[in-house]
Amino acid sequence: MPLTQEAVRAWLQRCAAVLEENRDYLTQLDAAIGDADHGVNMDRGFKAAMARLTTLNAPDIGSIFKTVGMALVATVGGAGGPLYGTFFLQLGVKTAGKQELTPQDWAEALEAAVNGVIARGQARLGDKTMVDALLPALEAYKAALQDGASFVEALARSAAAAEEGMKATIPMVAKKGRASYLGERSAGHQDPGATSSYLILQAAAETWADVS
Amino acid sequence: MVALVIVAHSAKLAEGVRELAAQMTQGRVPIFAAGGVDDDILGTNAERIQEALAAALASSEQVLVLMDLGSAVLSARMAIDLLPEELRPRVRLSQAPLVEGAVVAAVEASIGKDVDEIEASAVEAARMPKVT
């Protein structure tokens, strides 16, 4: 069974809940190598997004993602605003006019979203950013579908790859964002952006664990 | 005349830089501030920047955007992408430091320089000796 509008909304709600639960954790990670606001920023952004969704009578899945993207752009505040804003706006572009998403639809939407983040932030794999969680997650998802894995299995492998990518940021030296001002001293800390990206993809795997 | 947009993490900082640059030019140059997530929360807000860009583009053919740190650049780029496509080439992001750059850019704009000349002078402002 493909993903419906309700399933998409359930994922976003879970994202908001998980980001609220991990607000202090994300902020602590950011305090070590950045400006100590990532958790607060993401929590504020997703709360604003949920408020806008409550009053949205969405004609399609694309408009749900677009609403979330614009809310994040206007309320997150740090680099996460334009980066996650772009992520969700790109999901919205690829799912415009759709009432449901197949596993292949999700592959195309996720690909556009991850490429959008890369284009916006100009980060490469290994720069200690969101990309270190997102890109392996995208590749794992696409590979799983090609292997004939189920939607649920592909989502689980994608989240596992994001987690591995997140942990791999620990020894990295930051090349982007506020953390890059620290140079070598940024090594030894897990990247907060990669962590929030993992949490968001893990939320998808959990929310959609019973879709098909 | 070229208009300026000031992007900073703090609404107060953006407004203060706008004030400083406006004082140098007695209000002859259109300068718009787009600081903070809102008036109280630090950060940058692409929607707020987009509104400032739209106002600046309504008053001027060309707009130069001066920014503070980090996500200011990302949010400014995002704000440009939120504009109608035909307006985007009329906006330029400046490499200049925020305070010195804004003051120099305002002075240059007030004497009718074009956006390339203004940007060159604003960037040069970073090398002006402060303590002699």
GROMACS .gro file of C-alpha atoms in nm:
model
  344
    1MET     CA    1   0.000   0.000   0.000
    2PRO     CA    2   0.147   0.336  -0.096
    3LEU     CA    3   0.187   0.628   0.143
    4THR     CA    4  -0.121   0.844   0.184
    5GLN     CA    5  -0.152   1.208   0.295
    6GLU     CA    6  -0.229   1.075   0.644
    7ALA     CA    7   0.090   0.867   0.648
    8VAL     CA    8   0.292   1.170   0.539
    9ARG     CA    9   0.136   1.386   0.809
   10ALA     CA   10   0.201   1.111   1.066
   11TRP     CA   11   0.572   1.112   0.972
   12LEU     CA   12   0.595   1.490   1.008
   13GLN     CA   13   0.422   1.476   1.345
   14ARG     CA   14   0.666   1.212   1.460
   15CYS     CA   15   0.954   1.430   1.339
   16ALA     CA   16   0.819   1.716   1.551
   17ALA     CA   17   0.786   1.488   1.854
   18VAL     CA   18   1.133   1.334   1.813
   19LEU     CA   19   1.295   1.676   1.763
   20GLU     CA   20   1.123   1.802   2.076
   21GLU     CA   21   1.248   1.498   2.274
   22ASN     CA   22   1.600   1.550   2.140
   23ARG     CA   23   1.604   1.928   2.165
   24ASP     CA   24   1.857   1.944   2.449
   25TYR     CA   25   2.069   1.663   2.302
   26LEU     CA   26   2.098   1.842   1.964
   27THR     CA   27   2.172   2.171   2.135
   28GLN     CA   28   2.447   2.006   2.344
   29LEU     CA   29   2.604   1.861   2.029
   30ASP     CA   30   2.588   2.209   1.874
   31ALA     CA   31   2.733   2.372   2.185
   32ALA     CA   32   3.050   2.165   2.140
   33ILE     CA   33   3.123   2.283   1.785
   34GLY     CA   34   2.874   2.554   1.691
   35ASP     CA   35   2.642   2.816   1.834
   36ALA     CA   36   2.438   2.594   2.067
   37ASP     CA   37   2.103   2.649   1.901
   38HIS     CA   38   2.035   2.356   1.667
   39GLY     CA   39   1.799   2.169   1.899
   40VAL     CA   40   1.603   2.479   1.995
   41ASN     CA   41   1.593   2.586   1.629
   42MET     CA   42   1.464   2.255   1.493
   43ASP     CA   43   1.207   2.222   1.771
   44ARG     CA   44   1.079   2.574   1.705
   45GLY     CA   45   1.074   2.513   1.328
   46PHE     CA   46   0.878   2.187   1.343
   47LYS     CA   47   0.631   2.330   1.594
   48ALA     CA   48   0.569   2.619   1.352
   49ALA     CA   49   0.536   2.373   1.064
   50MET     CA   50   0.282   2.162   1.258
   51ALA     CA   51   0.082   2.476   1.339
   52ARG     CA   52   0.067   2.569   0.970
   53LEU     CA   53  -0.030   2.210   0.876
   54THR     CA   54  -0.320   2.210   1.122
   55THR     CA   55  -0.500   2.472   0.919
   56LEU     CA   56  -0.391   2.341   0.577
   57ASN     CA   57  -0.655   2.171   0.367
   58ALA     CA   58  -0.398   2.004   0.145
   59PRO     CA   59  -0.498   1.928  -0.214
   60ASP     CA   60  -0.200   1.694  -0.251
   61ILE     CA   61   0.108   1.557  -0.071
   62GLY     CA   62   0.330   1.814  -0.240
   63SER     CA   63   0.150   2.102  -0.071
   64ILE     CA   64   0.204   1.942   0.271
   65PHE     CA   65   0.580   1.926   0.215
   66LYS     CA   66   0.585   2.277   0.066
   67THR     CA   67   0.408   2.415   0.373
   68VAL     CA   68   0.662   2.249   0.603
   69GLY     CA   69   0.953   2.377   0.391
   70MET     CA   70   0.834   2.738   0.399
   71ALA     CA   71   0.768   2.720   0.774
   72LEU     CA   72   1.123   2.593   0.836
   73VAL     CA   73   1.276   2.860   0.613
   74ALA     CA   74   1.103   3.131   0.815
   75THR     CA   75   1.141   2.997   1.168
   76VAL     CA   76   1.447   2.770   1.216
   77GLY     CA   77   1.695   3.058   1.206
   78GLY     CA   78   2.030   2.884   1.160
   79ALA     CA   79   2.169   2.711   0.853
   80GLY     CA   80   1.910   2.441   0.921
   81GLY     CA   81   1.640   2.683   0.801
   82PRO     CA   82   1.744   2.710   0.438
   83LEU     CA   83   1.886   2.356   0.432
   84TYR     CA   84   1.588   2.168   0.578
   85GLY     CA   85   1.360   2.421   0.406
   86THR     CA   86   1.514   2.318   0.074
   87PHE     CA   87   1.488   1.949   0.170
   88PHE     CA   88   1.112   1.970   0.225
   89LEU     CA   89   1.046   2.213  -0.062
   90GLN     CA   90   1.219   1.968  -0.297
   91LEU     CA   91   1.014   1.678  -0.156
   92GLY     CA   92   0.716   1.902  -0.234
   93VAL     CA   93   0.825   1.965  -0.595
   94LYS     CA   94   0.858   1.591  -0.663
   95THR     CA   95   0.528   1.500  -0.497
   96ALA     CA   96   0.318   1.785  -0.639
   97GLY     CA   97  -0.022   1.662  -0.755
   98LYS     CA   98   0.020   1.322  -0.588
   99GLN     CA   99  -0.234   1.175  -0.347
  100GLU     CA  100  -0.011   0.881  -0.260
  101LEU     CA  101   0.353   0.783  -0.287
  102THR     CA  102   0.494   0.452  -0.410
  103PRO     CA  103   0.838   0.332  -0.297
  104GLN     CA  104   0.974   0.460  -0.631
  105ASP     CA  105   0.808   0.800  -0.578
  106TRP     CA  106   0.985   0.821  -0.241
  107ALA     CA  107   1.320   0.737  -0.405
  108GLU     CA  108   1.276   1.022  -0.654
  109ALA     CA  109   1.155   1.269  -0.390
  110LEU     CA  110   1.436   1.182  -0.148
  111GLU     CA  111   1.692   1.211  -0.426
  112ALA     CA  112   1.567   1.558  -0.521
  113ALA     CA  113   1.563   1.662  -0.155
  114VAL     CA  114   1.918   1.541  -0.084
  115ASN     CA  115   2.050   1.696  -0.406
  116GLY     CA  116   1.876   2.020  -0.310
  117VAL     CA  117   2.053   2.024   0.028
  118ILE     CA  118   2.388   1.956  -0.143
  119ALA     CA  119   2.330   2.236  -0.395
  120ARG     CA  120   2.217   2.480  -0.125
  121GLY     CA  121   2.498   2.412   0.121
  122GLN     CA  122   2.775   2.318  -0.126
  123ALA     CA  123   2.886   2.045   0.116
  124ARG     CA  124   3.047   1.720   0.012
  125LEU     CA  125   3.061   1.383   0.181
  126GLY     CA  126   3.315   1.406   0.465
  127ASP     CA  127   3.262   1.776   0.538
  128LYS     CA  128   3.089   1.690   0.871
  129THR     CA  129   2.739   1.805   0.775
  130MET     CA  130   2.383   1.677   0.719
  131VAL     CA  131   2.506   1.540   0.386
  132ASP     CA  132   2.708   1.272   0.570
  133ALA     CA  133   2.381   1.122   0.697
  134LEU     CA  134   2.153   1.206   0.403
  135LEU     CA  135   2.361   1.086   0.109
  136PRO     CA  136   2.436   0.735   0.245
  137ALA     CA  137   2.067   0.708   0.342
  138LEU     CA  138   1.959   0.791  -0.013
  139GLU     CA  139   2.209   0.547  -0.165
  140ALA     CA  140   2.106   0.269   0.075
  141TYR     CA  141   1.738   0.325  -0.001
  142LYS     CA  142   1.790   0.312  -0.378
  143ALA     CA  143   2.015   0.004  -0.351
  144ALA     CA  144   1.757  -0.172  -0.133
  145LEU     CA  145   1.480  -0.113  -0.388
  146GLN     CA  146   1.706  -0.245  -0.663
  147ASP     CA  147   1.773  -0.557  -0.454
  148GLY     CA  148   1.397  -0.611  -0.446
  149ALA     CA  149   1.361  -0.520  -0.078
  150SER     CA  150   1.018  -0.418   0.049
  151PHE     CA  151   0.937  -0.052   0.117
  152VAL     CA  152   0.964  -0.110   0.492
  153GLU     CA  153   1.297  -0.290   0.458
  154ALA     CA  154   1.434  -0.018   0.227
  155LEU     CA  155   1.333   0.253   0.477
  156ALA     CA  156   1.499   0.058   0.759
  157ARG     CA  157   1.825   0.020   0.563
  158SER     CA  158   1.810   0.388   0.472
  159ALA     CA  159   1.777   0.489   0.840
  160ALA     CA  160   2.058   0.249   0.937
  161ALA     CA  161   2.284   0.408   0.674
  162ALA     CA  162   2.195   0.754   0.808
  163GLU     CA  163   2.288   0.641   1.160
  164GLU     CA  164   2.620   0.504   1.040
  165GLY     CA  165   2.686   0.825   0.846
  166MET     CA  166   2.598   1.031   1.153
  167LYS     CA  167   2.844   0.837   1.370
  168ALA     CA  168   3.110   0.868   1.100
  169THR     CA  169   3.103   1.247   1.146
  170ILE     CA  170   3.262   1.214   1.494
  171PRO     CA  171   3.629   1.205   1.383
  172MET     CA  172   3.574   1.445   1.091
  173VAL     CA  173   3.708   1.799   1.080
  174ALA     CA  174   3.429   2.041   0.986
  175LYS     CA  175   3.459   2.214   0.648
  176LYS     CA  176   3.129   2.404   0.653
  177GLY     CA  177   2.928   2.625   0.882
  178ARG     CA  178   3.011   2.768   1.223
  179ALA     CA  179   3.198   2.447   1.321
  180SER     CA  180   3.457   2.509   1.049
  181TYR     CA  181   3.583   2.810   1.248
  182LEU     CA  182   3.710   2.553   1.503
  183GLY     CA  183   3.922   2.366   1.250
  184GLU     CA  184   4.089   2.058   1.403
  185ARG     CA  185   3.911   2.116   1.732
  186SER     CA  186   3.583   2.015   1.567
  187ALA     CA  187   3.711   1.654   1.549
  188GLY     CA  188   3.580   1.421   1.822
  189HIS     CA  189   3.226   1.561   1.818
  190GLN     CA  190   2.922   1.425   1.636
  191ASP     CA  191   2.771   1.672   1.391
  192PRO     CA  192   2.434   1.809   1.508
  193GLY     CA  193   2.299   1.850   1.152
  194ALA     CA  194   2.383   1.490   1.063
  195THR     CA  195   2.213   1.388   1.388
  196SER     CA  196   1.887   1.571   1.313
  197SER     CA  197   1.892   1.426   0.960
  198TYR     CA  198   1.924   1.076   1.106
  199LEU     CA  199   1.639   1.143   1.350
  200ILE     CA  200   1.412   1.258   1.065
  201LEU     CA  201   1.486   0.954   0.847
  202GLN     CA  202   1.461   0.718   1.144
  203ALA     CA  203   1.119   0.872   1.215
  204ALA     CA  204   1.015   0.784   0.858
  205ALA     CA  205   1.127   0.422   0.901
  206GLU     CA  206   0.938   0.397   1.231
  207THR     CA  207   0.621   0.574   1.118
  208TRP     CA  208   0.597   0.382   0.794
  209ALA     CA  209   0.698   0.045   0.940
  210ASP     CA  210   0.349  -0.094   0.877
  211VAL     CA  211   0.258   0.065   0.541
  212SER     CA  212   0.292  -0.225   0.303
  213MET     CA  213   2.016   5.409  -0.771
  214VAL     CA  214   2.127   5.081  -0.613
  215ALA     CA  215   1.937   4.974  -0.300
  216LEU     CA  216   2.094   4.787  -0.007
  217VAL     CA  217   1.957   4.503   0.203
  218ILE     CA  218   2.121   4.433   0.539
  219VAL     CA  219   2.102   4.070   0.659
  220ALA     CA  220   2.217   3.984   1.010
  221HIS     CA  221   2.145   3.726   1.282
  222SER     CA  222   2.003   3.993   1.510
  223ALA     CA  223   1.718   4.227   1.414
  224LYS     CA  224   1.885   4.494   1.627
  225LEU     CA  225   2.218   4.447   1.451
  226ALA     CA  226   2.059   4.472   1.104
  227GLU     CA  227   1.860   4.779   1.205
  228GLY     CA  228   2.167   4.938   1.366
  229VAL     CA  229   2.376   4.888   1.052
  230ARG     CA  230   2.090   5.029   0.843
  231GLU     CA  231   2.076   5.332   1.071
  232LEU     CA  232   2.451   5.386   1.052
  233ALA     CA  233   2.460   5.361   0.672
  234ALA     CA  234   2.151   5.581   0.637
  235GLN     CA  235   2.309   5.850   0.854
  236MET     CA  236   2.601   5.873   0.610
  237THR     CA  237   2.366   5.931   0.318
  238GLN     CA  238   2.083   6.128   0.484
  239GLY     CA  239   1.826   5.879   0.365
  240ARG     CA  240   1.907   5.924  -0.005
  241VAL     CA  241   1.976   5.550  -0.055
  242PRO     CA  242   1.699   5.293  -0.003
  243ILE     CA  243   1.829   5.059   0.269
  244PHE     CA  244   1.624   4.771   0.411
  245ALA     CA  245   1.705   4.567   0.722
  246ALA     CA  246   1.620   4.195   0.743
  247GLY     CA  247   1.767   4.066   1.068
  248GLY     CA  248   1.678   3.789   1.310
  249VAL     CA  249   1.428   3.505   1.289
  250ASP     CA  250   1.195   3.768   1.429
  251ASP     CA  251   1.253   4.075   1.644
  252ASP     CA  252   1.353   3.864   1.946
  253ILE     CA  253   1.506   3.541   1.818
  254LEU     CA  254   1.861   3.534   1.677
  255GLY     CA  255   1.906   3.376   1.336
  256THR     CA  256   1.818   3.445   0.976
  257ASN     CA  257   1.479   3.417   0.807
  258ALA     CA  258   1.465   3.372   0.430
  259GLU     CA  259   1.102   3.485   0.420
  260ARG     CA  260   1.192   3.810   0.597
  261ILE     CA  261   1.487   3.861   0.362
  262GLN     CA  262   1.265   3.792   0.061
  263GLU     CA  263   1.025   4.066   0.176
  264ALA     CA  264   1.313   4.312   0.211
  265LEU     CA  265   1.444   4.215  -0.133
  266ALA     CA  266   1.099   4.267  -0.285
  267ALA     CA  267   1.075   4.612  -0.127
  268ALA     CA  268   1.427   4.700  -0.245
  269LEU     CA  269   1.353   4.577  -0.598
  270ALA     CA  270   1.039   4.791  -0.605
  271SER     CA  271   1.252   5.100  -0.541
  272SER     CA  272   1.566   5.018  -0.740
  273GLU     CA  273   1.684   4.835  -1.048
  274GLN     CA  274   1.976   4.671  -0.864
  275VAL     CA  275   2.011   4.546  -0.507
  276LEU     CA  276   2.328   4.469  -0.311
  277VAL     CA  277   2.289   4.242  -0.006
  278LEU     CA  278   2.534   4.279   0.285
  279MET     CA  279   2.547   3.990   0.535
  280ASP     CA  280   2.699   3.891   0.867
  281LEU     CA  281   2.795   3.529   0.938
  282GLY     CA  282   2.728   3.174   0.825
  283SER     CA  283   2.361   3.107   0.765
  284ALA     CA  284   2.305   3.467   0.655
  285VAL     CA  285   2.451   3.370   0.317
  286LEU     CA  286   2.244   3.050   0.292
  287SER     CA  287   1.925   3.231   0.388
  288ALA     CA  288   1.996   3.515   0.145
  289ARG     CA  289   2.049   3.264  -0.138
  290MET     CA  290   1.727   3.089  -0.039
  291ALA     CA  291   1.544   3.426  -0.038
  292ILE     CA  292   1.669   3.499  -0.391
  293ASP     CA  293   1.538   3.160  -0.505
  294LEU     CA  294   1.198   3.246  -0.357
  295LEU     CA  295   1.176   3.553  -0.584
  296PRO     CA  296   1.019   3.536  -0.931
  297GLU     CA  297   1.289   3.416  -1.170
  298GLU     CA  298   1.309   3.739  -1.371
  299LEU     CA  299   1.396   3.941  -1.059
  300ARG     CA  300   1.682   3.718  -0.940
  301PRO     CA  301   1.958   3.861  -1.166
  302ARG     CA  302   1.894   4.206  -1.017
  303VAL     CA  303   2.017   4.095  -0.673
  304ARG     CA  304   2.384   4.058  -0.586
  305LEU     CA  305   2.538   3.917  -0.267
  306SER     CA  306   2.833   4.115  -0.134
  307GLN     CA  307   3.165   3.970  -0.014
  308ALA     CA  308   3.218   4.279   0.200
  309PRO     CA  309   3.229   4.290   0.582
  310LEU     CA  310   2.891   4.398   0.717
  311VAL     CA  311   2.950   4.728   0.895
  312GLU     CA  312   3.232   4.882   0.693
  313GLY     CA  313   3.086   4.739   0.374
  314ALA     CA  314   2.739   4.879   0.436
  315VAL     CA  315   2.866   5.228   0.516
  316VAL     CA  316   3.094   5.241   0.210
  317ALA     CA  317   2.826   5.086  -0.015
  318ALA     CA  318   2.570   5.344   0.099
  319VAL     CA  319   2.807   5.632   0.026
  320GLU     CA  320   2.894   5.491  -0.316
  321ALA     CA  321   2.529   5.425  -0.398
  322SER     CA  322   2.437   5.780  -0.299
  323ILE     CA  323   2.668   5.921  -0.568
  324GLY     CA  324   2.510   5.702  -0.833
  325LYS     CA  325   2.775   5.431  -0.876
  326ASP     CA  326   2.665   5.104  -1.036
  327VAL     CA  327   2.647   4.778  -0.843
  328ASP     CA  328   2.988   4.647  -0.959
  329GLU     CA  329   3.164   4.968  -0.854
  330ILE     CA  330   2.982   4.966  -0.521
  331GLU     CA  331   3.075   4.605  -0.450
  332ALA     CA  332   3.441   4.670  -0.535
  333SER     CA  333   3.454   4.966  -0.296
  334ALA     CA  334   3.270   4.777  -0.022
  335VAL     CA  335   3.513   4.483  -0.043
  336GLU     CA  336   3.803   4.727  -0.038
  337ALA     CA  337   3.662   4.866   0.289
  338ALA     CA  338   3.784   4.547   0.461
  339ARG     CA  339   4.143   4.655   0.397
  340MET     CA  340   4.111   5.012   0.520
  341PRO     CA  341   4.345   5.057   0.818
  342LYS     CA  342   4.144   5.102   1.136
  343VAL     CA  343   4.420   5.155   1.392
  344THR     CA  344   4.701   5.365   1.258
   0.00000   0.00000   0.00000
